[in-house]
PDB file of C-alpha atoms in Angstrom:
ATOM      1  CA  MET A   1       0.417   0.034  -0.176  1.00  0.00           C
ATOM      2  CA  ARG A   2       1.375   3.502  -1.031  1.00  0.00           C
ATOM      3  CA  ASP A   3       1.741   6.131   1.586  1.00  0.00           C
ATOM      4  CA  THR A   4      -1.298   8.381   0.517  1.00  0.00           C
ATOM      5  CA  ARG A   5      -4.003  10.357   2.235  1.00  0.00           C
ATOM      6  CA  GLU A   6      -6.338   7.739   2.004  1.00  0.00           C
ATOM      7  CA  SER A   7      -4.387   4.948   3.558  1.00  0.00           C
ATOM      8  CA  ARG A   8      -3.469   7.412   6.303  1.00  0.00           C
ATOM      9  CA  LEU A   9      -7.108   8.136   6.850  1.00  0.00           C
ATOM     10  CA  LEU A  10      -7.839   4.380   6.911  1.00  0.00           C
ATOM     11  CA  LEU A  11      -5.017   3.852   9.261  1.00  0.00           C
ATOM     12  CA  VAL A  12      -6.574   6.245  11.818  1.00  0.00           C
ATOM     13  CA  LEU A  13      -9.942   5.104  11.458  1.00  0.00           C
ATOM     14  CA  LEU A  14      -8.756   1.309  12.263  1.00  0.00           C
ATOM     15  CA  VAL A  15      -6.857   2.311  15.233  1.00  0.00           C
ATOM     16  CA  ALA A  16     -10.030   4.323  16.488  1.00  0.00           C
ATOM     17  CA  ILE A  17     -12.302   1.422  15.992  1.00  0.00           C
ATOM     18  CA  ALA A  18      -9.810  -0.840  18.164  1.00  0.00           C
ATOM     19  CA  PHE A  19      -9.908   1.719  20.926  1.00  0.00           C
ATOM     20  CA  ALA A  20     -13.463   1.763  20.949  1.00  0.00           C
ATOM     21  CA  LEU A  21     -13.880  -1.968  20.936  1.00  0.00           C
ATOM     22  CA  ILE A  22     -11.409  -2.504  23.562  1.00  0.00           C
ATOM     23  CA  THR A  23     -13.147   0.074  26.052  1.00  0.00           C
ATOM     24  CA  VAL A  24     -16.793  -1.428  25.041  1.00  0.00           C
ATOM     25  CA  ASP A  25     -15.044  -4.720  26.048  1.00  0.00           C
ATOM     26  CA  ILE A  26     -13.686  -3.421  29.091  1.00  0.00           C
ATOM     27  CA  ARG A  27     -16.931  -2.054  30.247  1.00  0.00           C
ATOM     28  CA  GLY A  28     -18.722  -4.913  29.326  1.00  0.00           C
ATOM     29  CA  GLY A  29     -17.091  -7.694  31.493  1.00  0.00           C
ATOM     30  CA  GLU A  30     -18.415 -10.927  31.623  1.00  0.00           C
ATOM     31  CA  GLU A  31     -21.277  -9.981  29.198  1.00  0.00           C
ATOM     32  CA  SER A  32     -19.071  -8.450  26.682  1.00  0.00           C
ATOM     33  CA  PRO A  33     -20.303  -8.096  23.155  1.00  0.00           C
ATOM     34  CA  VAL A  34     -16.860  -9.064  21.687  1.00  0.00           C
ATOM     35  CA  ASP A  35     -16.638 -12.149  23.610  1.00  0.00           C
ATOM     36  CA  GLY A  36     -18.592 -14.278  21.241  1.00  0.00           C
ATOM     37  CA  ALA A  37     -15.790 -12.915  18.817  1.00  0.00           C
ATOM     38  CA  ARG A  38     -13.176 -14.077  21.092  1.00  0.00           C
ATOM     39  CA  ARG A  39     -14.496 -17.333  21.528  1.00  0.00           C
ATOM     40  CA  ALA A  40     -14.718 -17.781  17.509  1.00  0.00           C
ATOM     41  CA  ALA A  41     -11.191 -16.967  17.131  1.00  0.00           C
ATOM     42  CA  ALA A  42     -10.291 -19.299  19.952  1.00  0.00           C
ATOM     43  CA  THR A  43     -11.931 -22.016  17.881  1.00  0.00           C
ATOM     44  CA  VAL A  44     -10.425 -21.172  15.098  1.00  0.00           C
ATOM     45  CA  PHE A  45      -7.020 -20.650  16.014  1.00  0.00           C
ATOM     46  CA  GLY A  46      -6.636 -23.039  18.712  1.00  0.00           C
ATOM     47  CA  PRO A  47      -5.927 -26.212  16.647  1.00  0.00           C
ATOM     48  CA  VAL A  48      -3.071 -24.271  15.477  1.00  0.00           C
ATOM     49  CA  GLU A  49      -1.517 -22.905  18.768  1.00  0.00           C
ATOM     50  CA  ASN A  50      -1.827 -26.490  19.695  1.00  0.00           C
ATOM     51  CA  SER A  51       0.351 -27.786  16.535  1.00  0.00           C
ATOM     52  CA  VAL A  52       2.731 -25.128  17.103  1.00  0.00           C
ATOM     53  CA  ALA A  53       3.137 -25.998  20.635  1.00  0.00           C
ATOM     54  CA  SER A  54       3.676 -29.757  19.858  1.00  0.00           C
ATOM     55  CA  ALA A  55       6.126 -28.807  17.537  1.00  0.00           C
ATOM     56  CA  VAL A  56       8.185 -26.553  19.619  1.00  0.00           C
ATOM     57  CA  ASN A  57       7.728 -28.685  23.259  1.00  0.00           C
ATOM     58  CA  PRO A  58       9.866 -31.644  22.445  1.00  0.00           C
ATOM     59  CA  VAL A  59      12.878 -29.163  21.840  1.00  0.00           C
ATOM     60  CA  GLY A  60      12.191 -27.333  25.181  1.00  0.00           C
ATOM     61  CA  ASN A  61      11.791 -30.555  26.906  1.00  0.00           C
ATOM     62  CA  ALA A  62      15.259 -31.610  25.234  1.00  0.00           C
ATOM     63  CA  ILE A  63      16.803 -28.643  26.733  1.00  0.00           C
ATOM     64  CA  ALA A  64      15.442 -29.174  30.075  1.00  0.00           C
ATOM     65  CA  ALA A  65      16.561 -32.982  29.757  1.00  0.00           C
ATOM     66  CA  VAL A  66      20.254 -31.782  28.884  1.00  0.00           C
ATOM     67  CA  ARG A  67      20.278 -29.575  31.679  1.00  0.00           C
ATOM     68  CA  ASP A  68      19.083 -31.816  34.044  1.00  0.00           C
ATOM     69  CA  SER A  69      20.947 -34.465  32.553  1.00  0.00           C
ATOM     70  CA  GLY A  70      23.776 -32.934  34.081  1.00  0.00           C
ATOM     71  CA  GLU A  71      22.794 -33.024  37.441  1.00  0.00           C
ATOM     72  CA  ARG A  72      21.716 -36.708  37.154  1.00  0.00           C
ATOM     73  CA  HIS A  73      25.177 -37.803  35.630  1.00  0.00           C
ATOM     74  CA  ASP A  74      27.032 -35.982  38.772  1.00  0.00           C
ATOM     75  CA  ARG A  75      24.317 -37.882  41.133  1.00  0.00           C
ATOM     76  CA  ILE A  76      25.166 -41.527  39.553  1.00  0.00           C
ATOM     77  CA  ALA A  77      28.831 -40.653  39.471  1.00  0.00           C
ATOM     78  CA  GLU A  78      28.733 -39.659  43.150  1.00  0.00           C
ATOM     79  CA  LEU A  79      26.625 -42.947  43.728  1.00  0.00           C
ATOM     80  CA  GLU A  80      28.864 -45.213  41.913  1.00  0.00           C
ATOM     81  CA  ARG A  81      31.828 -43.767  43.666  1.00  0.00           C
ATOM     82  CA  GLN A  82      30.066 -44.459  46.758  1.00  0.00           C
ATOM     83  CA  ASN A  83      29.558 -48.012  46.135  1.00  0.00           C
ATOM     84  CA  ALA A  84      32.970 -48.357  45.000  1.00  0.00           C
ATOM     85  CA  ALA A  85      34.131 -47.375  48.310  1.00  0.00           C
ATOM     86  CA  LEU A  86      31.691 -49.653  49.838  1.00  0.00           C
ATOM     87  CA  LYS A  87      33.014 -52.287  48.107  1.00  0.00           C
ATOM     88  CA  ALA A  88      37.006 -51.624  48.539  1.00  0.00           C
ATOM     89  CA  LYS A  89      36.103 -51.337  52.483  1.00  0.00           C
ATOM     90  CA  LEU A  90      33.919 -54.727  52.708  1.00  0.00           C
ATOM     91  CA  GLY A  91      36.861 -56.282  50.832  1.00  0.00           C
ATOM     92  CA  SER A  92      39.173 -54.991  53.160  1.00  0.00           C
ATOM     93  CA  ASP A  93      37.554 -56.123  55.936  1.00  0.00           C
ATOM     94  CA  ASP A  94      36.858 -59.623  54.447  1.00  0.00           C
ATOM     95  CA  ARG A  95      40.825 -59.759  53.721  1.00  0.00           C
ATOM     96  CA  ASN A  96      41.674 -58.507  57.392  1.00  0.00           C
ATOM     97  CA  ARG A  97      39.306 -61.195  58.722  1.00  0.00           C
ATOM     98  CA  SER A  98      40.733 -63.865  56.695  1.00  0.00           C
ATOM     99  CA  ARG A  99      44.422 -62.569  57.621  1.00  0.00           C
ATOM    100  CA  VAL A 100      43.338 -62.619  61.366  1.00  0.00           C
ATOM    101  CA  ARG A 101      42.243 -66.265  61.209  1.00  0.00           C
ATOM    102  CA  GLU A 102      45.580 -66.949  59.804  1.00  0.00           C
ATOM    103  CA  LEU A 103      47.449 -65.576  62.402  1.00  0.00           C
ATOM    104  CA  ASP A 104      45.331 -67.161  64.911  1.00  0.00           C
ATOM    105  CA  ASN A 105      46.291 -70.403  63.292  1.00  0.00           C
ATOM    106  CA  LEU A 106      49.385 -69.736  62.948  1.00  0.00           C
ATOM    107  CA  LEU A 107      50.078 -68.850  66.725  1.00  0.00           C
ATOM    108  CA  LYS A 108      48.002 -71.893  68.000  1.00  0.00           C
ATOM    109  CA  LYS A 109      50.506 -74.048  66.058  1.00  0.00           C
ATOM    110  CA  ALA A 110      53.631 -72.074  67.279  1.00  0.00           C
ATOM    111  CA  GLY A 111      51.972 -72.769  70.793  1.00  0.00           C
ATOM    112  CA  ALA A 112      51.333 -76.505  70.344  1.00  0.00           C
ATOM    113  CA  GLY A 113      55.206 -76.939  69.193  1.00  0.00           C
ATOM    114  CA  GLN A 114      56.852 -74.190  71.307  1.00  0.00           C
ATOM    115  CA  TYR A 115      58.293 -72.646  68.447  1.00  0.00           C
ATOM    116  CA  GLY A 116      59.455 -69.019  68.858  1.00  0.00           C
ATOM    117  CA  ILE A 117      58.320 -67.395  65.640  1.00  0.00           C
ATOM    118  CA  LYS A 118      58.471 -64.117  63.884  1.00  0.00           C
ATOM    119  CA  ALA A 119      55.270 -63.515  61.991  1.00  0.00           C
ATOM    120  CA  ALA A 120      55.770 -62.124  58.346  1.00  0.00           C
ATOM    121  CA  GLU A 121      53.941 -61.491  55.443  1.00  0.00           C
ATOM    122  CA  VAL A 122      54.455 -63.003  51.728  1.00  0.00           C
ATOM    123  CA  ILE A 123      54.967 -59.669  49.702  1.00  0.00           C
ATOM    124  CA  ALA A 124      55.984 -61.419  46.422  1.00  0.00           C
ATOM    125  CA  ILE A 125      56.474 -64.580  44.456  1.00  0.00           C
ATOM    126  CA  GLY A 126      59.689 -65.605  42.935  1.00  0.00           C
ATOM    127  CA  ALA A 127      59.520 -65.133  39.347  1.00  0.00           C
ATOM    128  CA  ALA A 128      62.220 -62.810  39.480  1.00  0.00           C
ATOM    129  CA  GLN A 129      64.320 -65.322  40.950  1.00  0.00           C
ATOM    130  CA  GLY A 130      64.171 -67.846  38.133  1.00  0.00           C
ATOM    131  CA  PHE A 131      61.991 -70.891  37.926  1.00  0.00           C
ATOM    132  CA  SER A 132      62.201 -72.166  41.578  1.00  0.00           C
ATOM    133  CA  TRP A 133      59.015 -71.987  43.914  1.00  0.00           C
ATOM    134  CA  THR A 134      60.081 -69.032  45.817  1.00  0.00           C
ATOM    135  CA  VAL A 135      58.184 -66.285  47.737  1.00  0.00           C
ATOM    136  CA  THR A 136      59.505 -63.260  49.773  1.00  0.00           C
ATOM    137  CA  ILE A 137      58.697 -61.967  52.954  1.00  0.00           C
ATOM    138  CA  ASP A 138      58.730 -58.787  54.718  1.00  0.00           C
ATOM    139  CA  ALA A 139      61.128 -59.812  57.435  1.00  0.00           C
ATOM    140  CA  GLY A 140      64.903 -59.940  57.483  1.00  0.00           C
ATOM    141  CA  SER A 141      68.261 -59.887  59.594  1.00  0.00           C
ATOM    142  CA  ASN A 142      66.861 -56.726  61.205  1.00  0.00           C
ATOM    143  CA  ASP A 143      64.141 -59.052  62.748  1.00  0.00           C
ATOM    144  CA  GLY A 144      66.118 -61.838  63.803  1.00  0.00           C
ATOM    145  CA  VAL A 145      65.648 -63.858  60.500  1.00  0.00           C
ATOM    146  CA  LYS A 146      68.792 -65.983  59.244  1.00  0.00           C
ATOM    147  CA  ARG A 147      69.604 -68.246  56.503  1.00  0.00           C
ATOM    148  CA  ASP A 148      68.467 -72.232  57.171  1.00  0.00           C
ATOM    149  CA  MET A 149      65.463 -71.301  59.075  1.00  0.00           C
ATOM    150  CA  THR A 150      62.105 -73.544  59.020  1.00  0.00           C
ATOM    151  CA  VAL A 151      59.288 -71.378  57.679  1.00  0.00           C
ATOM    152  CA  ILE A 152      55.625 -72.358  58.852  1.00  0.00           C
ATOM    153  CA  ASN A 153      51.969 -71.362  58.770  1.00  0.00           C
ATOM    154  CA  GLY A 154      48.558 -72.246  60.616  1.00  0.00           C
ATOM    155  CA  ASP A 155      48.389 -75.579  58.094  1.00  0.00           C
ATOM    156  CA  GLY A 156      52.028 -76.739  58.343  1.00  0.00           C
ATOM    157  CA  LEU A 157      55.031 -76.916  56.883  1.00  0.00           C
ATOM    158  CA  VAL A 158      55.611 -73.943  54.238  1.00  0.00           C
ATOM    159  CA  GLY A 159      59.600 -74.189  53.334  1.00  0.00           C
ATOM    160  CA  ARG A 160      63.079 -72.818  54.606  1.00  0.00           C
ATOM    161  CA  VAL A 161      64.775 -69.266  54.574  1.00  0.00           C
ATOM    162  CA  THR A 162      67.475 -69.496  51.809  1.00  0.00           C
ATOM    163  CA  THR A 163      68.490 -65.656  51.350  1.00  0.00           C
ATOM    164  CA  VAL A 164      68.292 -62.550  53.832  1.00  0.00           C
ATOM    165  CA  GLY A 165      68.451 -59.221  53.398  1.00  0.00           C
ATOM    166  CA  PRO A 166      67.729 -56.446  55.836  1.00  0.00           C
ATOM    167  CA  SER A 167      64.235 -56.319  55.556  1.00  0.00           C
ATOM    168  CA  THR A 168      63.154 -59.153  53.273  1.00  0.00           C
ATOM    169  CA  SER A 169      64.184 -62.906  53.035  1.00  0.00           C
ATOM    170  CA  THR A 170      63.151 -65.449  50.257  1.00  0.00           C
ATOM    171  CA  VAL A 171      61.853 -68.623  51.235  1.00  0.00           C
ATOM    172  CA  LEU A 172      62.281 -71.761  49.372  1.00  0.00           C
ATOM    173  CA  LEU A 173      58.863 -73.445  49.263  1.00  0.00           C
ATOM    174  CA  ALA A 174      58.518 -77.227  49.965  1.00  0.00           C
ATOM    175  CA  SER A 175      56.710 -77.683  46.620  1.00  0.00           C
ATOM    176  CA  ASP A 176      59.949 -76.983  44.907  1.00  0.00           C
ATOM    177  CA  PRO A 177      61.952 -79.868  42.980  1.00  0.00           C
ATOM    178  CA  ASP A 178      65.334 -78.776  44.828  1.00  0.00           C
ATOM    179  CA  PHE A 179      63.448 -78.997  48.263  1.00  0.00           C
ATOM    180  CA  THR A 180      64.015 -81.878  50.595  1.00  0.00           C
ATOM    181  CA  VAL A 181      62.966 -82.629  54.111  1.00  0.00           C
ATOM    182  CA  GLY A 182      63.430 -85.703  56.487  1.00  0.00           C
ATOM    183  CA  THR A 183      59.876 -86.678  57.470  1.00  0.00           C
ATOM    184  CA  ARG A 184      58.743 -89.264  60.477  1.00  0.00           C
ATOM    185  CA  MET A 185      55.171 -91.147  60.064  1.00  0.00           C
ATOM    186  CA  GLU A 186      52.622 -90.411  62.849  1.00  0.00           C
ATOM    187  CA  ARG A 187      52.741 -93.388  65.280  1.00  0.00           C
ATOM    188  CA  SER A 188      54.893 -95.981  63.258  1.00  0.00           C
ATOM    189  CA  ASP A 189      57.949 -93.693  63.361  1.00  0.00           C
ATOM    190  CA  GLU A 190      58.776 -94.928  60.163  1.00  0.00           C
ATOM    191  CA  LEU A 191      61.600 -92.351  58.583  1.00  0.00           C
ATOM    192  CA  GLY A 192      62.123 -91.197  55.088  1.00  0.00           C
ATOM    193  CA  PHE A 193      62.656 -88.105  52.891  1.00  0.00           C
ATOM    194  CA  ALA A 194      60.208 -85.649  51.389  1.00  0.00           C
ATOM    195  CA  THR A 195      60.818 -83.975  47.802  1.00  0.00           C
ATOM    196  CA  GLY A 196      58.962 -81.058  46.258  1.00  0.00           C
ATOM    197  CA  GLN A 197      56.934 -81.851  42.820  1.00  0.00           C
ATOM    198  CA  GLY A 198      55.528 -78.275  41.873  1.00  0.00           C
ATOM    199  CA  ASP A 199      51.974 -78.667  41.883  1.00  0.00           C
ATOM    200  CA  ARG A 200      51.764 -82.223  42.340  1.00  0.00           C
ATOM    201  CA  PRO A 201      52.115 -84.203  45.828  1.00  0.00           C
ATOM    202  CA  LEU A 202      55.146 -84.597  47.448  1.00  0.00           C
ATOM    203  CA  SER A 203      57.359 -87.702  46.861  1.00  0.00           C
ATOM    204  CA  VAL A 204      58.432 -89.477  49.701  1.00  0.00           C
ATOM    205  CA  GLN A 205      61.016 -92.319  49.909  1.00  0.00           C
ATOM    206  CA  LEU A 206      60.454 -94.186  53.145  1.00  0.00           C
ATOM    207  CA  LEU A 207      63.844 -95.899  54.253  1.00  0.00           C
ATOM    208  CA  ASN A 208      62.113 -99.137  54.872  1.00  0.00           C
ATOM    209  CA  GLY A 209      61.183-100.937  52.036  1.00  0.00           C
ATOM    210  CA  LYS A 210      58.269-103.138  53.962  1.00  0.00           C
ATOM    211  CA  ALA A 211      57.101-100.203  55.985  1.00  0.00           C
ATOM    212  CA  LYS A 212      53.078-100.525  56.686  1.00  0.00           C
ATOM    213  CA  VAL A 213      51.425 -97.576  54.946  1.00  0.00           C
ATOM    214  CA  LYS A 214      48.064 -96.433  54.222  1.00  0.00           C
ATOM    215  CA  PRO A 215      46.229 -93.670  52.572  1.00  0.00           C
ATOM    216  CA  GLY A 216      45.198 -91.228  55.551  1.00  0.00           C
ATOM    217  CA  ASP A 217      48.353 -91.700  57.265  1.00  0.00           C
ATOM    218  CA  ARG A 218      50.413 -88.533  58.383  1.00  0.00           C
ATOM    219  CA  LEU A 219      53.884 -87.284  58.406  1.00  0.00           C
ATOM    220  CA  VAL A 220      55.640 -84.378  60.203  1.00  0.00           C
ATOM    221  CA  THR A 221      59.079 -83.119  60.058  1.00  0.00           C
ATOM    222  CA  PHE A 222      61.784 -85.110  61.478  1.00  0.00           C
ATOM    223  CA  GLY A 223      64.305 -82.381  62.384  1.00  0.00           C
ATOM    224  CA  SER A 224      67.801 -81.459  61.684  1.00  0.00           C
ATOM    225  CA  ARG A 225      71.132 -81.322  63.380  1.00  0.00           C
ATOM    226  CA  ALA A 226      71.134 -78.160  65.446  1.00  0.00           C
ATOM    227  CA  ASP A 227      67.247 -77.491  64.041  1.00  0.00           C
ATOM    228  CA  LYS A 228      68.784 -75.901  60.810  1.00  0.00           C
ATOM    229  CA  PRO A 229      67.401 -75.932  58.086  1.00  0.00           C
ATOM    230  CA  PHE A 230      64.134 -77.798  59.911  1.00  0.00           C
ATOM    231  CA  VAL A 231      62.961 -78.039  63.710  1.00  0.00           C
ATOM    232  CA  PRO A 232      61.075 -81.305  64.596  1.00  0.00           C
ATOM    233  CA  GLY A 233      57.259 -81.931  64.531  1.00  0.00           C
ATOM    234  CA  VAL A 234      55.705 -79.613  61.809  1.00  0.00           C
ATOM    235  CA  PRO A 235      52.892 -81.132  59.964  1.00  0.00           C
ATOM    236  CA  VAL A 236      54.225 -82.181  56.282  1.00  0.00           C
ATOM    237  CA  GLY A 237      51.308 -83.674  54.793  1.00  0.00           C
ATOM    238  CA  GLU A 238      48.832 -86.627  54.339  1.00  0.00           C
ATOM    239  CA  VAL A 239      49.314 -90.081  52.181  1.00  0.00           C
ATOM    240  CA  VAL A 240      47.465 -90.240  49.071  1.00  0.00           C
ATOM    241  CA  ARG A 241      48.864 -92.842  47.579  1.00  0.00           C
ATOM    242  CA  VAL A 242      51.009 -95.928  48.123  1.00  0.00           C
ATOM    243  CA  ASP A 243      53.197 -97.609  45.726  1.00  0.00           C
ATOM    244  CA  PRO A 244      53.359-101.525  45.708  1.00  0.00           C
ATOM    245  CA  SER A 245      56.380-102.838  47.678  1.00  0.00           C
ATOM    246  CA  THR A 246      58.879-104.260  45.061  1.00  0.00           C
ATOM    247  CA  GLY A 247      61.165-105.876  47.646  1.00  0.00           C
ATOM    248  CA  ASN A 248      63.390-102.472  47.405  1.00  0.00           C
ATOM    249  CA  LEU A 249      65.059-101.188  50.216  1.00  0.00           C
ATOM    250  CA  THR A 250      62.935 -97.874  50.093  1.00  0.00           C
ATOM    251  CA  ARG A 251      59.327 -97.359  49.208  1.00  0.00           C
ATOM    252  CA  THR A 252      57.393 -94.462  47.919  1.00  0.00           C
ATOM    253  CA  ILE A 253      54.505 -92.885  48.487  1.00  0.00           C
ATOM    254  CA  LEU A 254      52.777 -89.631  47.419  1.00  0.00           C
ATOM    255  CA  VAL A 255      52.015 -87.224  50.258  1.00  0.00           C
ATOM    256  CA  ARG A 256      49.596 -84.364  49.624  1.00  0.00           C
ATOM    257  CA  PRO A 257      50.936 -81.263  51.646  1.00  0.00           C
ATOM    258  CA  TYR A 258      48.697 -79.426  54.421  1.00  0.00           C
ATOM    259  CA  VAL A 259      49.723 -76.023  53.068  1.00  0.00           C
ATOM    260  CA  GLY A 260      48.312 -74.407  49.939  1.00  0.00           C
ATOM    261  CA  PHE A 261      51.455 -73.041  48.531  1.00  0.00           C
ATOM    262  CA  SER A 262      49.549 -70.894  45.864  1.00  0.00           C
ATOM    263  CA  LYS A 263      47.556 -68.732  48.395  1.00  0.00           C
ATOM    264  CA  LEU A 264      50.498 -68.002  50.973  1.00  0.00           C
ATOM    265  CA  ASP A 265      49.778 -65.086  53.014  1.00  0.00           C
ATOM    266  CA  VAL A 266      50.729 -64.821  56.714  1.00  0.00           C
ATOM    267  CA  VAL A 267      53.684 -67.365  57.545  1.00  0.00           C
ATOM    268  CA  GLY A 268      55.859 -67.508  60.515  1.00  0.00           C
ATOM    269  CA  VAL A 269      60.112 -67.939  60.469  1.00  0.00           C
ATOM    270  CA  VAL A 270      60.979 -70.293  63.457  1.00  0.00           C
ATOM    271  CA  VAL A 271      63.620 -68.324  65.314  1.00  0.00           C
ATOM    272  CA  GLN A 272      63.829 -70.217  68.418  1.00  0.00           C
ATOM    273  CA  ALA A 273      63.503 -73.724  68.256  1.00  0.00           C
ATOM    274  CA  PRO A 274      61.625 -76.128  70.766  1.00  0.00           C
ATOM    275  CA  ARG A 275      63.146 -77.275  73.780  1.00  0.00           C
ATOM    276  CA  THR A 276      62.091 -80.912  73.051  1.00  0.00           C
ATOM    277  CA  ASP A 277      60.765 -82.664  70.195  1.00  0.00           C
ATOM    278  CA  PRO A 278      56.765 -82.132  70.099  1.00  0.00           C
ATOM    279  CA  ARG A 279      56.522 -85.226  68.449  1.00  0.00           C
ATOM    280  CA  ASP A 280      52.780 -85.344  66.836  1.00  0.00           C
ATOM    281  CA  ALA A 281      51.409 -82.991  68.949  1.00  0.00           C
ATOM    282  CA  VAL A 282      51.244 -80.069  66.065  1.00  0.00           C
ATOM    283  CA  LEU A 283      49.192 -82.799  63.972  1.00  0.00           C
ATOM    284  CA  PRO A 284      45.301 -81.637  64.214  1.00  0.00           C
ATOM    285  CA  PRO A 285      43.172 -83.601  65.694  1.00  0.00           C
ATOM    286  CA  LYS A 286      41.420 -86.044  63.652  1.00  0.00           C
ATOM    287  CA  PRO A 287      38.092 -85.486  62.992  1.00  0.00           C
ATOM    288  CA  THR A 288      35.633 -87.561  64.962  1.00  0.00           C
ATOM    289  CA  PRO A 289      33.458 -90.410  62.944  1.00  0.00           C
ATOM    290  CA  GLU A 290      29.462 -89.781  63.431  1.00  0.00           C
ATOM    291  CA  PRO A 291      27.878 -92.253  65.239  1.00  0.00           C
ATOM    292  CA  THR A 292      25.989 -94.681  63.133  1.00  0.00           C
ATOM    293  CA  VAL A 293      22.344 -94.794  63.855  1.00  0.00           C
ATOM    294  CA  THR A 294      20.849 -98.468  63.996  1.00  0.00           C
ATOM    295  CA  VAL A 295      17.047 -99.091  63.286  1.00  0.00           C
ATOM    296  CA  THR A 296      15.510-102.251  65.263  1.00  0.00           C
ATOM    297  CA  ALA A 297      12.276-103.259  63.837  1.00  0.00           C
ATOM    298  CA  THR A 298      10.250-105.230  66.031  1.00  0.00           C
ATOM    299  CA  PRO A 299       8.092-107.795  64.293  1.00  0.00           C
ATOM    300  CA  THR A 300       4.427-107.714  65.300  1.00  0.00           C
ATOM    301  CA  PRO A 301       2.995-111.138  66.420  1.00  0.00           C
ATOM    302  CA  SER A 302       1.129-113.574  63.968  1.00  0.00           C
ATOM    303  CA  GLY A 303      -2.845-113.497  64.830  1.00  0.00           C
ATOM    304  CA  ALA A 304      -2.637-110.089  66.428  1.00  0.00           C
ATOM    305  CA  PRO A 305      -5.108-107.322  65.173  1.00  0.00           C
ATOM    306  CA  SER A 306      -4.068-104.502  63.248  1.00  0.00           C
ATOM    307  CA  GLY A 307      -3.460-101.535  65.427  1.00  0.00           C
ATOM    308  CA  ALA A 308      -4.227-103.493  68.917  1.00  0.00           C
ATOM    309  CA  PRO A 309      -0.945-104.017  71.269  1.00  0.00           C
ATOM    310  CA  SER A 310       0.113-107.712  71.171  1.00  0.00           C
ATOM    311  CA  GLY A 311      -1.339-109.919  73.472  1.00  0.00           C
ATOM    312  CA  GLN A 312      -4.532-107.419  74.056  1.00  0.00           C
ATOM    313  CA  PRO A 313      -7.991-108.464  72.541  1.00  0.00           C
ATOM    314  CA  GLU A 314      -9.447-106.040  70.282  1.00  0.00           C
ATOM    315  CA  GLY A 315     -12.128-103.447  71.762  1.00  0.00           C
ATOM    316  CA  GLU A 316     -10.425-103.644  75.669  1.00  0.00           C
TER     317      GLU A 316
END
């Protein structure tokens, strides 16, 4: 529309009419004469507004979701951190309880054999020291540890000390093929020499080729001169197989060691030997077999009515 006199007059007229309608609408209140027109406009333009809102709302929701997701992410991260800390605490508590049990068993073994020990922790395995079955413990010469001392734990014989530093020592495990210890059979006192075979049972050569031995028999250390490298009476293991006697001077048996060499943690170095040989006192007590329950059935005399006591007429 060009800017002419007529267009300016039309604009002024429209503005005047608009003001007049606003005035009438305000004064009319709920009975305003333009209320019907307003409802008609709402009927026409309402669906259009809803369509526009439905198109815009997802964008607004997405923006809100992005804003809230940061808060949720921080909360999730905090919960995950708390969960990890709780798991670590529980794991630490479990490990501490396990170590307390191991130390308690170790002290009981030392008390039964009257061994003076220096408790230590296994801090490394012997990969750096070749292919030998060895471990490193956190006790050394500063703790009174010397070469060729016996090492035990709560289950029995672990090995012997081979190398000593100021604060650490190397222990050759009884499972090592180069490890040999003198043994004595429980009760029968048959002597032999046990040799490590890695992750297999110990091989024991009994000096008496005709010795009577059976699976389940138990062995302890025989001891060494001046108690080095082995003190007497330390539990070694239990017989699992006996090779047939061939008339040789010696006899071979296989012995499952009491100690689990793949899960060592708390050990004790015997820094003071017992005054007397503890013999079999350090061996764990054998389990007592459960009593067998015998059920004896009492037969019912022939001719007695079912359900009635023997010798009593029915109906009394």
